[in-house]
Short mmCIF file of C-alpha atoms and ligand atoms in Angstrom, two decimals:
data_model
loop_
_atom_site.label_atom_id
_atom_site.label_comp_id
_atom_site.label_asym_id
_atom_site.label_seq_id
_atom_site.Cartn_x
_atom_site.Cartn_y
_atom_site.Cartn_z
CA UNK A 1 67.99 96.80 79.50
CA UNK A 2 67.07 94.69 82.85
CA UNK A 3 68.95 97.47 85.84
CA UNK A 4 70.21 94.00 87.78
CA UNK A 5 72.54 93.92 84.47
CA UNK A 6 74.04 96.88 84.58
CA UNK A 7 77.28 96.84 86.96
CA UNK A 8 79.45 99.99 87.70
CA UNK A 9 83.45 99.58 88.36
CA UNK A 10 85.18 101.74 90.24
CA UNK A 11 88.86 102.36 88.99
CA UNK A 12 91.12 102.47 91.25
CA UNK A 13 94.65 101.92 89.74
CA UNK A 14 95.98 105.76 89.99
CA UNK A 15 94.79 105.71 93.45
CA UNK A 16 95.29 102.15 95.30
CA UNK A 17 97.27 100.89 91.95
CA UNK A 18 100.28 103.34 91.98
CA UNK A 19 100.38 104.22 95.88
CA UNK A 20 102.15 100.84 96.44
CA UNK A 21 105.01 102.04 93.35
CA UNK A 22 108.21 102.76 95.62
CA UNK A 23 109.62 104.62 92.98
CA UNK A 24 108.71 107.84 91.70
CA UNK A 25 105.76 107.99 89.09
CA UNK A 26 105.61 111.34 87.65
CA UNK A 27 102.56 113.34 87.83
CA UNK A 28 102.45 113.20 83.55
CA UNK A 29 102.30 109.36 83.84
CA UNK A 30 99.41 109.67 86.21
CA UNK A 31 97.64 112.56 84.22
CA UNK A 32 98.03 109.82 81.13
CA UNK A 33 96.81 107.07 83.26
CA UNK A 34 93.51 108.68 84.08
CA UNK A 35 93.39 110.33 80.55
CA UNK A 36 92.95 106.88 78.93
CA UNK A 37 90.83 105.44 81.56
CA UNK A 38 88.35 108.39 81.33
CA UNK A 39 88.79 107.07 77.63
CA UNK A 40 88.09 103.57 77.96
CA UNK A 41 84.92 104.51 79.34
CA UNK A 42 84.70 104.23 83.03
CA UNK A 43 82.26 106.22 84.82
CA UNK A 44 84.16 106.19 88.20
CA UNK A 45 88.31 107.07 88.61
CA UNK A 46 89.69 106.98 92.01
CA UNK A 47 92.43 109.67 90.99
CA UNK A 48 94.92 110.16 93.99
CA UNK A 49 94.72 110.15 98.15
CA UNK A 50 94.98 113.26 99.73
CA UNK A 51 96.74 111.73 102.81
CA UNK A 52 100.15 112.55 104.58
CA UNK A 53 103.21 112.22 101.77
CA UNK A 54 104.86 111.51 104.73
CA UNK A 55 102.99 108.25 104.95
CA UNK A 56 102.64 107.84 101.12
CA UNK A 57 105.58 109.42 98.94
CA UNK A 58 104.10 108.35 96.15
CA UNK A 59 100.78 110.21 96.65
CA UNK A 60 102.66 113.64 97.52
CA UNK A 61 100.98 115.57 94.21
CA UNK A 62 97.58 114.76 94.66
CA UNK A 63 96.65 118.08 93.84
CA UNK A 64 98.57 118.62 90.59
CA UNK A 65 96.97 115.53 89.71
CA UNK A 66 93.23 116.34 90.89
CA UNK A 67 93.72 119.22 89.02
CA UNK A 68 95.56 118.57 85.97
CA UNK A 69 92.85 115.43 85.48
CA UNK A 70 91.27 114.93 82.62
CA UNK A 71 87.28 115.74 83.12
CA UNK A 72 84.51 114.62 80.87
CA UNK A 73 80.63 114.63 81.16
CA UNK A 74 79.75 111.32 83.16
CA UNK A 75 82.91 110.83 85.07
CA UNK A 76 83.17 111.44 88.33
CA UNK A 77 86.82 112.23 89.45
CA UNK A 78 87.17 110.73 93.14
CA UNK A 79 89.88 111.31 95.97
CA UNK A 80 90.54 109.40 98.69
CA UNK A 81 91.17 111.53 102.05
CA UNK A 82 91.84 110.22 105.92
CA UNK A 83 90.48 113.69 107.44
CA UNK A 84 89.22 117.02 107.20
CA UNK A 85 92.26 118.33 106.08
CA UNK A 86 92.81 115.89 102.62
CA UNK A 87 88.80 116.70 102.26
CA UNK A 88 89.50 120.34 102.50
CA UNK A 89 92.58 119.83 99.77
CA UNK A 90 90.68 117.61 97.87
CA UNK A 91 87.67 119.74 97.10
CA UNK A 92 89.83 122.88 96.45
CA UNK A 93 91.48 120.56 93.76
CA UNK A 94 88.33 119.66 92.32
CA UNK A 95 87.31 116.70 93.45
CA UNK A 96 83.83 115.10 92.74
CA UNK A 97 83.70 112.11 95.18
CA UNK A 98 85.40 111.73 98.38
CA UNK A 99 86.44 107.85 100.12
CA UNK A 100 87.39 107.59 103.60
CA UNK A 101 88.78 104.64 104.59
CA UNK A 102 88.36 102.57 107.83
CA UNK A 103 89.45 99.10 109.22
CA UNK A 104 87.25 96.36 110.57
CA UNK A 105 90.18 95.26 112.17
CA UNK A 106 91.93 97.50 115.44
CA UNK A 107 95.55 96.43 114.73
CA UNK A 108 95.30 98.03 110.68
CA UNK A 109 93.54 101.05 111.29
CA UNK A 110 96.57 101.89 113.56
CA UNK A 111 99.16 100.78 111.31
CA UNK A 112 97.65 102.61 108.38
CA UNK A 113 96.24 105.88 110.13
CA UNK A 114 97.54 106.23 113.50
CA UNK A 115 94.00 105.96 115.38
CA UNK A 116 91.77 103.05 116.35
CA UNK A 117 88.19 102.28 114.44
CA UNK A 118 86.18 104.97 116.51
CA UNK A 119 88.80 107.61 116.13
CA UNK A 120 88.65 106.93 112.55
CA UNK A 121 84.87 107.44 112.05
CA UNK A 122 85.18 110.90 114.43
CA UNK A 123 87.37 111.80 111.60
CA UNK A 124 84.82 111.74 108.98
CA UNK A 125 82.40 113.35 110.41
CA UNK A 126 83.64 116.56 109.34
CA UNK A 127 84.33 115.14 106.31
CA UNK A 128 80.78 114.41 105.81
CA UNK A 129 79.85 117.44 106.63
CA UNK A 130 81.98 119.04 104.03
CA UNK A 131 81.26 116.90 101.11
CA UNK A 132 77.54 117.88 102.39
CA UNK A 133 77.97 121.41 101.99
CA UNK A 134 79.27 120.70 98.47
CA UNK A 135 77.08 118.21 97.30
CA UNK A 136 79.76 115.46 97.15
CA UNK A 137 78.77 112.04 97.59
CA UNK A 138 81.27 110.27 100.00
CA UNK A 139 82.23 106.75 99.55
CA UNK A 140 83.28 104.35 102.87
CA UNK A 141 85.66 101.98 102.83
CA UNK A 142 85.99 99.02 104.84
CA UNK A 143 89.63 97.68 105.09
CA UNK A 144 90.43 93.79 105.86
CA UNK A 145 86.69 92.87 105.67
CA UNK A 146 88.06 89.54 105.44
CA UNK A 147 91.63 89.09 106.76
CA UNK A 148 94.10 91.32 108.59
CA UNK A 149 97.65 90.88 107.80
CA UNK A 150 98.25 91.36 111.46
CA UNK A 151 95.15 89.79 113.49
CA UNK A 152 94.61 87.02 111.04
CA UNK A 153 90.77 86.22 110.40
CA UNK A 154 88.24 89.30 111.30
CA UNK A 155 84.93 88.39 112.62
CA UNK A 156 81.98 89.14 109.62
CA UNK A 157 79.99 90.88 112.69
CA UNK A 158 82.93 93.59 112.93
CA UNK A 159 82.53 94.75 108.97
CA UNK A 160 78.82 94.70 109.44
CA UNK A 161 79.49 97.04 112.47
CA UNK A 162 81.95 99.36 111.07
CA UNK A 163 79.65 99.32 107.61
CA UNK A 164 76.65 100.50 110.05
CA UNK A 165 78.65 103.38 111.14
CA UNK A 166 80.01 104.58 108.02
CA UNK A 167 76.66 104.46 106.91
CA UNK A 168 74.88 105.89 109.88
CA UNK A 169 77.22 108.98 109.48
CA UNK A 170 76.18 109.86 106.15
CA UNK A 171 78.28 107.58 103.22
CA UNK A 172 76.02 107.10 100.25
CA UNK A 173 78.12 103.92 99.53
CA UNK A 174 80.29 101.03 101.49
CA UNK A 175 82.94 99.33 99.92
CA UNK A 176 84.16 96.04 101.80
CA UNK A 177 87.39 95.38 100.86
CA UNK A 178 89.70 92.42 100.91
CA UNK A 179 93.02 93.86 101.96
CA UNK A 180 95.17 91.31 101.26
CA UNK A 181 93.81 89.00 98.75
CA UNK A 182 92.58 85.97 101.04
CA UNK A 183 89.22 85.79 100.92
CA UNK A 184 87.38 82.39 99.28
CA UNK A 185 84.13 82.52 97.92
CA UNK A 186 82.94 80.31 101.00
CA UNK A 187 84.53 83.61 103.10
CA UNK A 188 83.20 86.18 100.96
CA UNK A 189 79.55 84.69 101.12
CA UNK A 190 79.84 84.43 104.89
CA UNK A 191 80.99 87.81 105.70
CA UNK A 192 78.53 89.52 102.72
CA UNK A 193 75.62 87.26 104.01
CA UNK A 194 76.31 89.21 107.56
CA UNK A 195 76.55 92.65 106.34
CA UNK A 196 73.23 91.94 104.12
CA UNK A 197 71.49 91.76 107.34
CA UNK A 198 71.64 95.54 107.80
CA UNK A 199 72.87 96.93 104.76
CA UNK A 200 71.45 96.78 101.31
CA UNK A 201 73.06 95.54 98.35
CA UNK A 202 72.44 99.00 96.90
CA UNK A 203 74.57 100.80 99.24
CA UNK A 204 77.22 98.05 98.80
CA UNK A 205 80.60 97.58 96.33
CA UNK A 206 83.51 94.91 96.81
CA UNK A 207 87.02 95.69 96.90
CA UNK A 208 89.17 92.61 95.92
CA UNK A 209 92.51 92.38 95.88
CA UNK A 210 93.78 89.22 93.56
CA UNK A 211 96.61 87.83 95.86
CA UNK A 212 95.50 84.20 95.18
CA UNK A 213 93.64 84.76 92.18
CA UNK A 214 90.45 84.26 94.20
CA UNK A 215 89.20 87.81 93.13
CA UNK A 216 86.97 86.60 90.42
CA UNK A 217 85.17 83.85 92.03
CA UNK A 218 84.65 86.43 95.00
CA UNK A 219 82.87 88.69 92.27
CA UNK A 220 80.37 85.98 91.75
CA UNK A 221 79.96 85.27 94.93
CA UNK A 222 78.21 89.50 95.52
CA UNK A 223 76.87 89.42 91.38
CA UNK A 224 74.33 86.64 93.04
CA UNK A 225 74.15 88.70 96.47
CA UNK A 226 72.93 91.81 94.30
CA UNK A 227 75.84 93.89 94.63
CA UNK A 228 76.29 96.14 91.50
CA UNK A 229 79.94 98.24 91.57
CA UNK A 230 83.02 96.46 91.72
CA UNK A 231 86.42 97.85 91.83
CA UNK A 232 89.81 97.40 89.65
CA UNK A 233 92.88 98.62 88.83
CA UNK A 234 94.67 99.13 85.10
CA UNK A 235 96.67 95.94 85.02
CA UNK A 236 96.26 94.45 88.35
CA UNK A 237 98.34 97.33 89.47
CA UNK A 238 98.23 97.77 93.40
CA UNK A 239 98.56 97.10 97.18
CA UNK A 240 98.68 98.76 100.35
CA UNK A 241 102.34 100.16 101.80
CA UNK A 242 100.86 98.82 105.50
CA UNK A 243 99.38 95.78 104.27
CA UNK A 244 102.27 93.56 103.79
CA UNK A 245 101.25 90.56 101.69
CA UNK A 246 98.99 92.70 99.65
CA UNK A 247 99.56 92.22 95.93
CA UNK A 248 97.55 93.80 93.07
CA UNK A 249 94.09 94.42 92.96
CA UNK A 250 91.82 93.01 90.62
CA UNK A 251 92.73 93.95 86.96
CA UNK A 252 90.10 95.60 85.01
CA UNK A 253 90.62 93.95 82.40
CA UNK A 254 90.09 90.67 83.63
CA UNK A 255 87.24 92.26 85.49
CA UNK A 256 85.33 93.26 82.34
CA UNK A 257 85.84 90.34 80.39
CA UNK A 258 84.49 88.24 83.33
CA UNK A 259 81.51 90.33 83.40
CA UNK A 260 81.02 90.87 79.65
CA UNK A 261 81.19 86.87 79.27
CA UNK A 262 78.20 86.63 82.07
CA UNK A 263 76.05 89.47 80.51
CA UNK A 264 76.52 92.31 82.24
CA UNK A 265 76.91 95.72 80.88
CA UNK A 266 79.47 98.03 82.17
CA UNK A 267 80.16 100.90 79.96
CA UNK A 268 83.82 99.76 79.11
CA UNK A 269 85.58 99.69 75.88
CA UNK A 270 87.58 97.17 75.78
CA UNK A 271 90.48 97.77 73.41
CA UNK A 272 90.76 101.17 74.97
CA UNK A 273 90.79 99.59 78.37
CA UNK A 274 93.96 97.82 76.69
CA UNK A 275 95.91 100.31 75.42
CA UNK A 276 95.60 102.30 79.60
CA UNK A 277 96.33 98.35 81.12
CA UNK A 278 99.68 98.18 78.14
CA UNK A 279 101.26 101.86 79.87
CA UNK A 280 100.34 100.79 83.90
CA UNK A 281 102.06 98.17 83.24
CA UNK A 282 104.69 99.81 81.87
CA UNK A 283 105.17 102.41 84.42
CA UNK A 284 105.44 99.77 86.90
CA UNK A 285 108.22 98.05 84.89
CA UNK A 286 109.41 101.44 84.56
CA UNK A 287 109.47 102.25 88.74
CA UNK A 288 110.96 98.96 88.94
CA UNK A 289 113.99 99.49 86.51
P1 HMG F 301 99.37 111.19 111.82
O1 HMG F 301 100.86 111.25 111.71
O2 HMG F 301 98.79 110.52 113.01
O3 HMG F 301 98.68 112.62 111.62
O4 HMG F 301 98.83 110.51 110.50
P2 HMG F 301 98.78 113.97 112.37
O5 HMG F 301 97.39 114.54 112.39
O6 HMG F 301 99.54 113.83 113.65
O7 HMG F 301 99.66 114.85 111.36
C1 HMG F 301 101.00 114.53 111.07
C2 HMG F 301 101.43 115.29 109.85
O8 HMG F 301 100.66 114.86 108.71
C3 HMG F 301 101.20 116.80 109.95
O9 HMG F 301 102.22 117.42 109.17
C4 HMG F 301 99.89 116.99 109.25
O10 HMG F 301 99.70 118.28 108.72
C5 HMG F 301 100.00 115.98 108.12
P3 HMG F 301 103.57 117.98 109.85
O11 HMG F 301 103.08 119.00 110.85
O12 HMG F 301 104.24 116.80 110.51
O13 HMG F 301 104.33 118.53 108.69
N1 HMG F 301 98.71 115.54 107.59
C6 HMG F 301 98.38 115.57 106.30
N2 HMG F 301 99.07 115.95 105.21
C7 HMG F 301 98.44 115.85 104.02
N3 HMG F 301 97.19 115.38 103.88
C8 HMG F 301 96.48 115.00 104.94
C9 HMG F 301 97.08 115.09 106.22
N4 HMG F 301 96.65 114.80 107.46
C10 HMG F 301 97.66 115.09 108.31
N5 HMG F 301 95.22 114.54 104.79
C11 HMG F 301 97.15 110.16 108.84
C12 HMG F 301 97.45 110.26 110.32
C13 HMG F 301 95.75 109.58 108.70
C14 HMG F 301 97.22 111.52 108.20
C15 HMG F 301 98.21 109.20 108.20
O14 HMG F 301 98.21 108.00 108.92
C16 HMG F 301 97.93 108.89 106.76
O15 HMG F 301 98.01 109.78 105.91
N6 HMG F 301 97.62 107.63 106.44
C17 HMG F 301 97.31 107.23 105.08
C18 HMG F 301 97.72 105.82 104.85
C19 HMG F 301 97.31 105.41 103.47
O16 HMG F 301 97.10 106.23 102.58
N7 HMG F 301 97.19 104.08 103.24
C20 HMG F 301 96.80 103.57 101.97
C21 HMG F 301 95.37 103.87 101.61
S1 HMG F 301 94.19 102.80 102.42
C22 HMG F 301 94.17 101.39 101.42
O17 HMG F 301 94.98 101.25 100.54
C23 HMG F 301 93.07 100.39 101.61
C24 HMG F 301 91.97 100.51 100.53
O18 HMG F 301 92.50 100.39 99.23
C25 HMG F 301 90.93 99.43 100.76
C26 HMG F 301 91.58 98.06 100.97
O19 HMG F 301 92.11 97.49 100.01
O20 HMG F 301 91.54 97.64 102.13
C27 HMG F 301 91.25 101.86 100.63
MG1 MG F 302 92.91 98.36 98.25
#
């Protein structure tokens, strides 16, 4: 098979799908969740966030859930963590990728962590160093690489920036991420076109949410910039607690169809792929009672 066919997604519904849930999901419905993803065939879970339950209720048992996760050969289990001490957590748990997440936008990384963009990246250093020490590879996200709900429209220069650093201090991967759901594909070629001047498409992955059903068309948009991993939740589950305006995030579902239809290869099983996207959307109807 031609390797510029072959596309990894990055599932992200226990993770950035359920942290949005204001009512309780219990740590068996998550353990399910990831059970039947790991079935349908993905090769990348986001699992939980080891960040502050203070700050994200719903995330509070990250480590039953790291640990009571469902492993198999070719899966690699990943945890999202804000500092040294969710990296510390997460790896005791068992986790085989670590994200940080940072802003290109000064107003959301203080509304979501508490610190500016620079503070942020002094945070991960130790993180990198940790996931070093364990052989972990460390993916970096890039929050409102397109729009902040507070500052409006963020300047493609500032995601290539932040994307240097994150880079510079050791993630194997960047994922630019559309927050909120506004990018357009005229939007999401502009800002990519910038950050392809300094980063390659090999270290990149995109990160849409589907507010206005733009998602798709952004997908497109990296497929023809050479960008291979893609993230989605089960169901279109998802959003950010500070991102108000943020809906779900691309549904997997929708995600491999689109790319099955254009003849890419991705791993995923379909029908399985169902059956996990039938109980998220379930549990959300089931929060939402
Ligand atoms: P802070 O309050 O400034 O932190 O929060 P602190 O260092 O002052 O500590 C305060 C308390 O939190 C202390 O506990 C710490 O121990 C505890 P206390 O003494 O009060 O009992 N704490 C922790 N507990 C558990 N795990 C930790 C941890 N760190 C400190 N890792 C902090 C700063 C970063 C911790 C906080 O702001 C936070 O947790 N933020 C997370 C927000 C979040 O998870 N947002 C959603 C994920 S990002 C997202 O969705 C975007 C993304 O999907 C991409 C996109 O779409 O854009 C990735
Ligand atoms: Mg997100």
């Amino acid at each position: 098979m031609e390797e510029s066919r072959k596309v990894t997604i990055v599932e992200v519904g226990p993770r950035d799908g359920l942290q949005n849930e204001k009512a309780k999901i219990s740590t068996r419905d998550k353990l399910a969740l990831i059970r039947m993803l790991s079935e349908a065939g993905f090769s990348r879970i986001e699992a939980t966030a080891f960040v502050s339950p203070k700050w994200v209720p719903q995330m509070a048992d990250h480590d039953a859930v790291m640990r009571g996760a469902q492993r198999r050969p070719g899966l690699l289990l990943s945890a999202l963590v804000p500092n040294e001490k969710g990296a510390v957590a997460a790896i005791a748990a068992g986790a085989q990728e670590l994200a940080v997440f940072a802003s290109a936008s000064e107003t959301f990384a203080e509304k979501n962590t508490n610190c500016t963009i620079a503070e942020s990246i002094a945070r991960f250093r130790p993180v990198l160093a940790l996931a070093g020490q364990h052989g972990l590879p460390v993916r970096g996200y890039v929050s409102c690489a397109v729009d902040c709900p507070y500052e409006g429209a963020v300047a493609p220069e500032a995601v290539r920036d932040v994307c240097e650093r994150l880079l510079e201090i050791g993630c194997s991967e960047v994922a630019v991420a559309d927050t909120i759901g506004r990018a357009t594909p005229a939007r999401t070629d502009r800002m990519l076109s910038t950050v392809m001047k300094s980063v390659v498409a090999e270290r990149l992955a995109c990160h849409f949410h589907d507010t206005s059903g733009m998602a798709l068309a952004n997908i497109d948009i990296a497929l023809a910039g050479g960008i291979r991993v893609f993230d989605s939740a089960a169901g279109g589950l998802g959003g950010c607690p500070y991102a108000p305006g943020a809906a779900g995030n691309l549904a997997s579902g929708r995600l491999v169809r689109h790319l099955s239809d254009r003849g890419f290869v991705h791993g995923v099983n379909s029908e399985a792929l169902e059956r996990a996207e039938q109980f998220a959307a379930r549990l959300r109807l089931a929060a939402r009672d």
